[in-house]
């Protein structure tokens, strides 16, 4: 039995991974592949990485990889789903923080942005994968659907914080798109000038202006 076959699953109590029941060893293997791919994609670039490089970093054979993923694209999408779920959970947790005081919109924005950290490695990975998807119409549609799902999950958090600050949003979809645009643009600026603290303040200011423009006083 090859090492890849051995790592593909052993008996025991199952675990839930993306809605699929997996064995403990396989769940561990899957996570190690995801972690190894994250480092490989960030250092080498998505387009320059191979399955073999990811497997070498994780310490597995190709058999282990293909028992969990059909391609590097599928692996990236699983990585994105995992990171998005963690980000959404952190953003939702902002609603329960004791210092989320109504009447302080700047503090609310800072709290939400803290749940969406400026991550240089993840930015490099997603930027390169986006360029890759633009050359693949089917993959591009998958990314659009994922982005819409993330926005739909994050919007209720934003709307709740707006209500706590006495504001209502007539068009939540339009606000969501505007916030994504502001986030992506200011994220690039902050990464290009990491030692410029004024950009962080500008980022918060711009979010506040967008929130104000797309909302109105609650009745």
PDB file of N, CA and C in Angstrom, residues 7-10 13-18 20-35 60 67-69 82:
ATOM      1  N   UNK A   7      -2.784   7.222   3.670  1.00  0.00           N
ATOM      2  CA  UNK A   7      -3.256   8.462   4.286  1.00  0.00           C
ATOM      3  C   UNK A   7      -4.686   8.798   3.885  1.00  0.00           C
ATOM      4  N   UNK A   8      -5.261   8.078   2.937  1.00  0.00           N
ATOM      5  CA  UNK A   8      -6.570   8.475   2.440  1.00  0.00           C
ATOM      6  C   UNK A   8      -7.691   8.134   3.401  1.00  0.00           C
ATOM      7  N   UNK A   9      -7.422   7.324   4.420  1.00  0.00           N
ATOM      8  CA  UNK A   9      -8.483   7.100   5.400  1.00  0.00           C
ATOM      9  C   UNK A   9      -8.263   5.860   6.225  1.00  0.00           C
ATOM     10  N   UNK A  10      -8.580   5.959   7.514  1.00  0.00           N
ATOM     11  CA  UNK A  10      -8.507   4.825   8.419  1.00  0.00           C
ATOM     12  C   UNK A  10      -9.820   4.740   9.166  1.00  0.00           C
ATOM     13  N   UNK A  13     -14.061   7.158  14.388  1.00  0.00           N
ATOM     14  CA  UNK A  13     -15.181   8.087  14.377  1.00  0.00           C
ATOM     15  C   UNK A  13     -14.957   9.144  13.310  1.00  0.00           C
ATOM     16  N   UNK A  14     -16.024   9.485  12.622  1.00  0.00           N
ATOM     17  CA  UNK A  14     -15.901  10.421  11.509  1.00  0.00           C
ATOM     18  C   UNK A  14     -15.903  11.867  11.968  1.00  0.00           C
ATOM     19  N   UNK A  15     -15.485  12.756  11.041  1.00  0.00           N
ATOM     20  CA  UNK A  15     -15.525  14.194  11.249  1.00  0.00           C
ATOM     21  C   UNK A  15     -16.226  14.814  10.056  1.00  0.00           C
ATOM     22  N   UNK A  16     -16.762  16.025  10.263  1.00  0.00           N
ATOM     23  CA  UNK A  16     -17.496  16.694   9.194  1.00  0.00           C
ATOM     24  C   UNK A  16     -16.589  17.717   8.536  1.00  0.00           C
ATOM     25  N   UNK A  17     -16.373  17.617   7.227  1.00  0.00           N
ATOM     26  CA  UNK A  17     -15.564  18.552   6.468  1.00  0.00           C
ATOM     27  C   UNK A  17     -16.360  18.991   5.261  1.00  0.00           C
ATOM     28  N   UNK A  18     -16.773  20.283   5.236  1.00  0.00           N
ATOM     29  CA  UNK A  18     -17.569  20.809   4.114  1.00  0.00           C
ATOM     30  C   UNK A  18     -18.799  19.945   3.833  1.00  0.00           C
ATOM     31  N   UNK A  20     -19.163  16.793   4.302  1.00  0.00           N
ATOM     32  CA  UNK A  20     -18.865  15.415   3.918  1.00  0.00           C
ATOM     33  C   UNK A  20     -18.261  14.685   5.106  1.00  0.00           C
ATOM     34  N   UNK A  21     -18.765  13.483   5.381  1.00  0.00           N
ATOM     35  CA  UNK A  21     -18.248  12.688   6.501  1.00  0.00           C
ATOM     36  C   UNK A  21     -16.892  12.108   6.128  1.00  0.00           C
ATOM     37  N   UNK A  22     -15.883  12.396   6.907  1.00  0.00           N
ATOM     38  CA  UNK A  22     -14.543  11.898   6.628  1.00  0.00           C
ATOM     39  C   UNK A  22     -13.987  11.183   7.844  1.00  0.00           C
ATOM     40  N   UNK A  23     -13.010  10.332   7.633  1.00  0.00           N
ATOM     41  CA  UNK A  23     -12.359   9.643   8.737  1.00  0.00           C
ATOM     42  C   UNK A  23     -11.315  10.565   9.349  1.00  0.00           C
ATOM     43  N   UNK A  24     -10.952  10.351  10.606  1.00  0.00           N
ATOM     44  CA  UNK A  24     -10.031  11.266  11.275  1.00  0.00           C
ATOM     45  C   UNK A  24      -8.725  11.464  10.524  1.00  0.00           C
ATOM     46  N   UNK A  25      -8.110  10.371  10.038  1.00  0.00           N
ATOM     47  CA  UNK A  25      -6.824  10.499   9.369  1.00  0.00           C
ATOM     48  C   UNK A  25      -6.977  11.276   8.061  1.00  0.00           C
ATOM     49  N   UNK A  26      -8.058  11.052   7.354  1.00  0.00           N
ATOM     50  CA  UNK A  26      -8.265  11.753   6.102  1.00  0.00           C
ATOM     51  C   UNK A  26      -8.500  13.241   6.328  1.00  0.00           C
ATOM     52  N   UNK A  27      -9.253  13.591   7.369  1.00  0.00           N
ATOM     53  CA  UNK A  27      -9.470  15.001   7.686  1.00  0.00           C
ATOM     54  C   UNK A  27      -8.143  15.683   8.001  1.00  0.00           C
ATOM     55  N   UNK A  28      -7.274  14.997   8.717  1.00  0.00           N
ATOM     56  CA  UNK A  28      -5.953  15.552   9.038  1.00  0.00           C
ATOM     57  C   UNK A  28      -5.128  15.716   7.774  1.00  0.00           C
ATOM     58  N   UNK A  29      -5.175  14.717   6.894  1.00  0.00           N
ATOM     59  CA  UNK A  29      -4.439  14.782   5.639  1.00  0.00           C
ATOM     60  C   UNK A  29      -4.913  15.967   4.809  1.00  0.00           C
ATOM     61  N   UNK A  30      -6.225  16.120   4.726  1.00  0.00           N
ATOM     62  CA  UNK A  30      -6.801  17.219   3.948  1.00  0.00           C
ATOM     63  C   UNK A  30      -6.312  18.566   4.469  1.00  0.00           C
ATOM     64  N   UNK A  31      -6.316  18.735   5.799  1.00  0.00           N
ATOM     65  CA  UNK A  31      -5.891  20.006   6.369  1.00  0.00           C
ATOM     66  C   UNK A  31      -4.413  20.260   6.115  1.00  0.00           C
ATOM     67  N   UNK A  32      -3.591  19.224   6.204  1.00  0.00           N
ATOM     68  CA  UNK A  32      -2.159  19.399   5.935  1.00  0.00           C
ATOM     69  C   UNK A  32      -1.915  19.792   4.492  1.00  0.00           C
ATOM     70  N   UNK A  33      -2.695  19.256   3.586  1.00  0.00           N
ATOM     71  CA  UNK A  33      -2.575  19.638   2.180  1.00  0.00           C
ATOM     72  C   UNK A  33      -2.989  21.101   1.984  1.00  0.00           C
ATOM     73  N   UNK A  34      -4.057  21.516   2.654  1.00  0.00           N
ATOM     74  CA  UNK A  34      -4.494  22.898   2.564  1.00  0.00           C
ATOM     75  C   UNK A  34      -3.432  23.853   3.117  1.00  0.00           C
ATOM     76  N   UNK A  35      -2.856  23.504   4.246  1.00  0.00           N
ATOM     77  CA  UNK A  35      -1.818  24.347   4.853  1.00  0.00           C
ATOM     78  C   UNK A  35      -0.582  24.425   3.964  1.00  0.00           C
ATOM     79  N   UNK A  60       3.168  14.032   1.681  1.00  0.00           N
ATOM     80  CA  UNK A  60       2.314  12.979   1.153  1.00  0.00           C
ATOM     81  C   UNK A  60       2.643  12.701  -0.312  1.00  0.00           C
ATOM     82  N   UNK A  67      -7.021  11.727  -3.444  1.00  0.00           N
ATOM     83  CA  UNK A  67      -8.110  11.148  -2.658  1.00  0.00           C
ATOM     84  C   UNK A  67      -8.900  12.231  -1.940  1.00  0.00           C
ATOM     85  N   UNK A  68      -8.389  13.476  -1.989  1.00  0.00           N
ATOM     86  CA  UNK A  68      -9.059  14.600  -1.343  1.00  0.00           C
ATOM     87  C   UNK A  68      -9.497  15.685  -2.315  1.00  0.00           C
ATOM     88  N   UNK A  69      -8.749  15.897  -3.385  1.00  0.00           N
ATOM     89  CA  UNK A  69      -9.032  16.962  -4.343  1.00  0.00           C
ATOM     90  C   UNK A  69      -8.824  16.449  -5.764  1.00  0.00           C
ATOM     91  N   UNK A  82     -12.924  27.649   3.586  1.00  0.00           N
ATOM     92  CA  UNK A  82     -12.522  27.508   4.984  1.00  0.00           C
ATOM     93  C   UNK A  82     -12.179  28.866   5.594  1.00  0.00           C
TER      94      UNK A  82
END
